[in-house]
Amino acid sequence: MSHQSNAAERPGPASVPEPPYYAVIFTSTRTDTEPGAYEQTAAHLSRLVREVPGFLGEDFAHSPGGLAISVAYFRDLEGIERWRDHPAHLAAKRRGRERWYERYAIHIARVEHGHVFSR
């Protein structure tokens, strides 16, 4: 759902692994329902996904207008399937559809090239 960072560290892009790998792009707009519960669930899922074999990292961005984009990177499709079927993730998706999301879209893309710039 989202990338969690230490308050003292500046948020930045995830590291760039050696391609090919996969990106799961989750774009959403939320309701005003239970913002605290949503944030708590997002933080919990962000910790859990790190334990999934094949997980490589995540990025997120939220606009002032309410659009949120989260991108999770996985080495292979099997890692994506493991996360898709994880019991805590399934429960959060169910709550999200019932309470937290007005609309969302998911795209899965194979990444053939990536690079990073850092000052």
JSON list of C-alpha atoms in Angstrom, two decimals:
[
{"chain": "A", "resi": 1, "resn": "MET", "atom": "CA", "xyz": [0.00, 0.00, 0.00]},
{"chain": "A", "resi": 2, "resn": "SER", "atom": "CA", "xyz": [2.72, 2.47, 0.82]},
{"chain": "A", "resi": 3, "resn": "HIS", "atom": "CA", "xyz": [6.41, 2.85, 1.50]},
{"chain": "A", "resi": 4, "resn": "GLN", "atom": "CA", "xyz": [7.23, 3.66, 5.11]},
{"chain": "A", "resi": 5, "resn": "SER", "atom": "CA", "xyz": [10.38, 5.59, 5.91]},
{"chain": "A", "resi": 6, "resn": "ASN", "atom": "CA", "xyz": [12.13, 6.84, 9.00]},
{"chain": "A", "resi": 7, "resn": "ALA", "atom": "CA", "xyz": [10.97, 10.38, 9.83]},
{"chain": "A", "resi": 8, "resn": "ALA", "atom": "CA", "xyz": [14.58, 11.60, 9.74]},
{"chain": "A", "resi": 9, "resn": "GLU", "atom": "CA", "xyz": [15.25, 10.21, 6.27]},
{"chain": "A", "resi": 10, "resn": "ARG", "atom": "CA", "xyz": [14.07, 11.87, 3.08]},
{"chain": "A", "resi": 11, "resn": "PRO", "atom": "CA", "xyz": [11.79, 9.71, 0.98]},
{"chain": "A", "resi": 12, "resn": "GLY", "atom": "CA", "xyz": [13.27, 8.71, -2.31]},
{"chain": "A", "resi": 13, "resn": "PRO", "atom": "CA", "xyz": [12.99, 6.15, -5.07]},
{"chain": "A", "resi": 14, "resn": "ALA", "atom": "CA", "xyz": [13.53, 2.47, -4.38]},
{"chain": "A", "resi": 15, "resn": "SER", "atom": "CA", "xyz": [16.85, 1.00, -5.47]},
{"chain": "A", "resi": 16, "resn": "VAL", "atom": "CA", "xyz": [17.05, -0.19, -9.05]},
{"chain": "A", "resi": 17, "resn": "PRO", "atom": "CA", "xyz": [17.67, -3.94, -9.31]},
{"chain": "A", "resi": 18, "resn": "GLU", "atom": "CA", "xyz": [19.15, -5.66, -12.32]},
{"chain": "A", "resi": 19, "resn": "PRO", "atom": "CA", "xyz": [16.41, -6.13, -14.95]},
{"chain": "A", "resi": 20, "resn": "PRO", "atom": "CA", "xyz": [14.29, -7.88, -15.84]},
{"chain": "A", "resi": 21, "resn": "TYR", "atom": "CA", "xyz": [11.91, -7.59, -12.91]},
{"chain": "A", "resi": 22, "resn": "TYR", "atom": "CA", "xyz": [8.25, -6.71, -12.45]},
{"chain": "A", "resi": 23, "resn": "ALA", "atom": "CA", "xyz": [6.43, -3.61, -11.24]},
{"chain": "A", "resi": 24, "resn": "VAL", "atom": "CA", "xyz": [2.95, -3.77, -9.73]},
{"chain": "A", "resi": 25, "resn": "ILE", "atom": "CA", "xyz": [1.46, -0.30, -10.10]},
{"chain": "A", "resi": 26, "resn": "PHE", "atom": "CA", "xyz": [-1.49, 0.43, -7.81]},
{"chain": "A", "resi": 27, "resn": "THR", "atom": "CA", "xyz": [-3.26, 3.73, -8.49]},
{"chain": "A", "resi": 28, "resn": "SER", "atom": "CA", "xyz": [-6.13, 4.74, -6.22]},
{"chain": "A", "resi": 29, "resn": "THR", "atom": "CA", "xyz": [-8.45, 7.39, -4.87]},
{"chain": "A", "resi": 30, "resn": "ARG", "atom": "CA", "xyz": [-9.69, 6.91, -1.33]},
{"chain": "A", "resi": 31, "resn": "THR", "atom": "CA", "xyz": [-12.83, 7.59, 0.63]},
{"chain": "A", "resi": 32, "resn": "ASP", "atom": "CA", "xyz": [-12.74, 9.62, 3.84]},
{"chain": "A", "resi": 33, "resn": "THR", "atom": "CA", "xyz": [-13.62, 6.49, 5.83]},
{"chain": "A", "resi": 34, "resn": "GLU", "atom": "CA", "xyz": [-11.30, 5.39, 8.66]},
{"chain": "A", "resi": 35, "resn": "PRO", "atom": "CA", "xyz": [-8.10, 7.20, 7.63]},
{"chain": "A", "resi": 36, "resn": "GLY", "atom": "CA", "xyz": [-6.25, 6.00, 10.75]},
{"chain": "A", "resi": 37, "resn": "ALA", "atom": "CA", "xyz": [-7.17, 2.36, 10.16]},
{"chain": "A", "resi": 38, "resn": "TYR", "atom": "CA", "xyz": [-6.09, 2.67, 6.53]},
{"chain": "A", "resi": 39, "resn": "GLU", "atom": "CA", "xyz": [-2.67, 4.12, 7.46]},
{"chain": "A", "resi": 40, "resn": "GLN", "atom": "CA", "xyz": [-2.14, 1.46, 10.13]},
{"chain": "A", "resi": 41, "resn": "THR", "atom": "CA", "xyz": [-3.01, -1.31, 7.66]},
{"chain": "A", "resi": 42, "resn": "ALA", "atom": "CA", "xyz": [-0.76, 0.21, 4.99]},
{"chain": "A", "resi": 43, "resn": "ALA", "atom": "CA", "xyz": [2.20, 0.31, 7.39]},
{"chain": "A", "resi": 44, "resn": "HIS", "atom": "CA", "xyz": [1.56, -3.29, 8.44]},
{"chain": "A", "resi": 45, "resn": "LEU", "atom": "CA", "xyz": [1.39, -4.50, 4.83]},
{"chain": "A", "resi": 46, "resn": "SER", "atom": "CA", "xyz": [4.55, -2.57, 3.96]},
{"chain": "A", "resi": 47, "resn": "ARG", "atom": "CA", "xyz": [6.39, -4.55, 6.65]},
{"chain": "A", "resi": 48, "resn": "LEU", "atom": "CA", "xyz": [4.84, -7.88, 5.61]},
{"chain": "A", "resi": 49, "resn": "VAL", "atom": "CA", "xyz": [5.58, -7.58, 1.88]},
{"chain": "A", "resi": 50, "resn": "ARG", "atom": "CA", "xyz": [9.30, -7.32, 2.67]},
{"chain": "A", "resi": 51, "resn": "GLU", "atom": "CA", "xyz": [9.17, -10.96, 3.83]},
{"chain": "A", "resi": 52, "resn": "VAL", "atom": "CA", "xyz": [7.78, -12.22, 0.50]},
{"chain": "A", "resi": 53, "resn": "PRO", "atom": "CA", "xyz": [10.44, -14.07, -1.55]},
{"chain": "A", "resi": 54, "resn": "GLY", "atom": "CA", "xyz": [11.11, -12.06, -4.70]},
{"chain": "A", "resi": 55, "resn": "PHE", "atom": "CA", "xyz": [10.08, -8.65, -3.26]},
{"chain": "A", "resi": 56, "resn": "LEU", "atom": "CA", "xyz": [12.61, -5.98, -4.30]},
{"chain": "A", "resi": 57, "resn": "GLY", "atom": "CA", "xyz": [11.27, -2.64, -3.01]},
{"chain": "A", "resi": 58, "resn": "GLU", "atom": "CA", "xyz": [8.48, -0.11, -3.27]},
{"chain": "A", "resi": 59, "resn": "ASP", "atom": "CA", "xyz": [7.78, 3.52, -4.14]},
{"chain": "A", "resi": 60, "resn": "PHE", "atom": "CA", "xyz": [4.75, 5.65, -3.46]},
{"chain": "A", "resi": 61, "resn": "ALA", "atom": "CA", "xyz": [3.38, 9.13, -4.10]},
{"chain": "A", "resi": 62, "resn": "HIS", "atom": "CA", "xyz": [0.23, 10.94, -3.02]},
{"chain": "A", "resi": 63, "resn": "SER", "atom": "CA", "xyz": [-1.12, 14.08, -4.65]},
{"chain": "A", "resi": 64, "resn": "PRO", "atom": "CA", "xyz": [-2.91, 16.88, -2.80]},
{"chain": "A", "resi": 65, "resn": "GLY", "atom": "CA", "xyz": [-6.02, 16.03, -4.85]},
{"chain": "A", "resi": 66, "resn": "GLY", "atom": "CA", "xyz": [-6.22, 12.51, -3.39]},
{"chain": "A", "resi": 67, "resn": "LEU", "atom": "CA", "xyz": [-4.59, 10.39, -6.09]},
{"chain": "A", "resi": 68, "resn": "ALA", "atom": "CA", "xyz": [-2.18, 7.80, -4.68]},
{"chain": "A", "resi": 69, "resn": "ILE", "atom": "CA", "xyz": [0.27, 5.68, -6.64]},
{"chain": "A", "resi": 70, "resn": "SER", "atom": "CA", "xyz": [2.17, 2.77, -5.11]},
{"chain": "A", "resi": 71, "resn": "VAL", "atom": "CA", "xyz": [4.64, 0.67, -7.06]},
{"chain": "A", "resi": 72, "resn": "ALA", "atom": "CA", "xyz": [5.93, -2.64, -5.68]},
{"chain": "A", "resi": 73, "resn": "TYR", "atom": "CA", "xyz": [8.84, -4.33, -7.44]},
{"chain": "A", "resi": 74, "resn": "PHE", "atom": "CA", "xyz": [9.24, -8.10, -7.63]},
{"chain": "A", "resi": 75, "resn": "ARG", "atom": "CA", "xyz": [11.90, -10.33, -9.17]},
{"chain": "A", "resi": 76, "resn": "ASP", "atom": "CA", "xyz": [9.31, -12.63, -10.75]},
{"chain": "A", "resi": 77, "resn": "LEU", "atom": "CA", "xyz": [5.61, -13.30, -11.24]},
{"chain": "A", "resi": 78, "resn": "GLU", "atom": "CA", "xyz": [5.70, -15.98, -8.53]},
{"chain": "A", "resi": 79, "resn": "GLY", "atom": "CA", "xyz": [6.55, -13.31, -5.94]},
{"chain": "A", "resi": 80, "resn": "ILE", "atom": "CA", "xyz": [3.61, -11.22, -7.11]},
{"chain": "A", "resi": 81, "resn": "GLU", "atom": "CA", "xyz": [1.33, -14.26, -6.81]},
{"chain": "A", "resi": 82, "resn": "ARG", "atom": "CA", "xyz": [2.61, -15.02, -3.29]},
{"chain": "A", "resi": 83, "resn": "TRP", "atom": "CA", "xyz": [1.81, -11.45, -2.24]},
{"chain": "A", "resi": 84, "resn": "ARG", "atom": "CA", "xyz": [-1.56, -11.46, -4.03]},
{"chain": "A", "resi": 85, "resn": "ASP", "atom": "CA", "xyz": [-2.55, -14.60, -2.09]},
{"chain": "A", "resi": 86, "resn": "HIS", "atom": "CA", "xyz": [-1.10, -13.58, 1.31]},
{"chain": "A", "resi": 87, "resn": "PRO", "atom": "CA", "xyz": [-3.90, -13.78, 3.94]},
{"chain": "A", "resi": 88, "resn": "ALA", "atom": "CA", "xyz": [-3.24, -10.32, 5.42]},
{"chain": "A", "resi": 89, "resn": "HIS", "atom": "CA", "xyz": [-3.14, -8.77, 1.95]},
{"chain": "A", "resi": 90, "resn": "LEU", "atom": "CA", "xyz": [-6.39, -10.51, 0.98]},
{"chain": "A", "resi": 91, "resn": "ALA", "atom": "CA", "xyz": [-8.10, -9.18, 4.13]},
{"chain": "A", "resi": 92, "resn": "ALA", "atom": "CA", "xyz": [-6.83, -5.65, 3.47]},
{"chain": "A", "resi": 93, "resn": "LYS", "atom": "CA", "xyz": [-8.02, -5.77, -0.15]},
{"chain": "A", "resi": 94, "resn": "ARG", "atom": "CA", "xyz": [-11.47, -6.81, 1.06]},
{"chain": "A", "resi": 95, "resn": "ARG", "atom": "CA", "xyz": [-11.59, -3.91, 3.59]},
{"chain": "A", "resi": 96, "resn": "GLY", "atom": "CA", "xyz": [-10.28, -1.55, 0.93]},
{"chain": "A", "resi": 97, "resn": "ARG", "atom": "CA", "xyz": [-13.10, -2.38, -1.48]},
{"chain": "A", "resi": 98, "resn": "GLU", "atom": "CA", "xyz": [-15.69, -2.18, 1.31]},
{"chain": "A", "resi": 99, "resn": "ARG", "atom": "CA", "xyz": [-14.47, 1.04, 2.99]},
{"chain": "A", "resi": 100, "resn": "TRP", "atom": "CA", "xyz": [-11.33, 2.79, 1.80]},
{"chain": "A", "resi": 101, "resn": "TYR", "atom": "CA", "xyz": [-11.31, 3.06, -1.98]},
{"chain": "A", "resi": 102, "resn": "GLU", "atom": "CA", "xyz": [-13.48, 5.07, -4.33]},
{"chain": "A", "resi": 103, "resn": "ARG", "atom": "CA", "xyz": [-11.61, 3.56, -7.25]},
{"chain": "A", "resi": 104, "resn": "TYR", "atom": "CA", "xyz": [-8.37, 1.78, -7.99]},
{"chain": "A", "resi": 105, "resn": "ALA", "atom": "CA", "xyz": [-6.47, 0.25, -10.88]},
{"chain": "A", "resi": 106, "resn": "ILE", "atom": "CA", "xyz": [-3.66, -2.30, -10.89]},
{"chain": "A", "resi": 107, "resn": "HIS", "atom": "CA", "xyz": [-1.12, -2.71, -13.67]},
{"chain": "A", "resi": 108, "resn": "ILE", "atom": "CA", "xyz": [1.64, -5.30, -13.79]},
{"chain": "A", "resi": 109, "resn": "ALA", "atom": "CA", "xyz": [4.58, -4.53, -16.06]},
{"chain": "A", "resi": 110, "resn": "ARG", "atom": "CA", "xyz": [7.85, -6.27, -16.87]},
{"chain": "A", "resi": 111, "resn": "VAL", "atom": "CA", "xyz": [10.75, -3.84, -16.45]},
{"chain": "A", "resi": 112, "resn": "GLU", "atom": "CA", "xyz": [13.40, -4.23, -19.13]},
{"chain": "A", "resi": 113, "resn": "HIS", "atom": "CA", "xyz": [15.56, -1.24, -18.17]},
{"chain": "A", "resi": 114, "resn": "GLY", "atom": "CA", "xyz": [16.11, 0.88, -15.10]},
{"chain": "A", "resi": 115, "resn": "HIS", "atom": "CA", "xyz": [18.68, 3.35, -13.86]},
{"chain": "A", "resi": 116, "resn": "VAL", "atom": "CA", "xyz": [19.01, 5.73, -10.97]},
{"chain": "A", "resi": 117, "resn": "PHE", "atom": "CA", "xyz": [20.56, 9.16, -10.49]},
{"chain": "A", "resi": 118, "resn": "SER", "atom": "CA", "xyz": [21.64, 10.36, -7.07]},
{"chain": "A", "resi": 119, "resn": "ARG", "atom": "CA", "xyz": [23.37, 13.58, -6.11]}
]
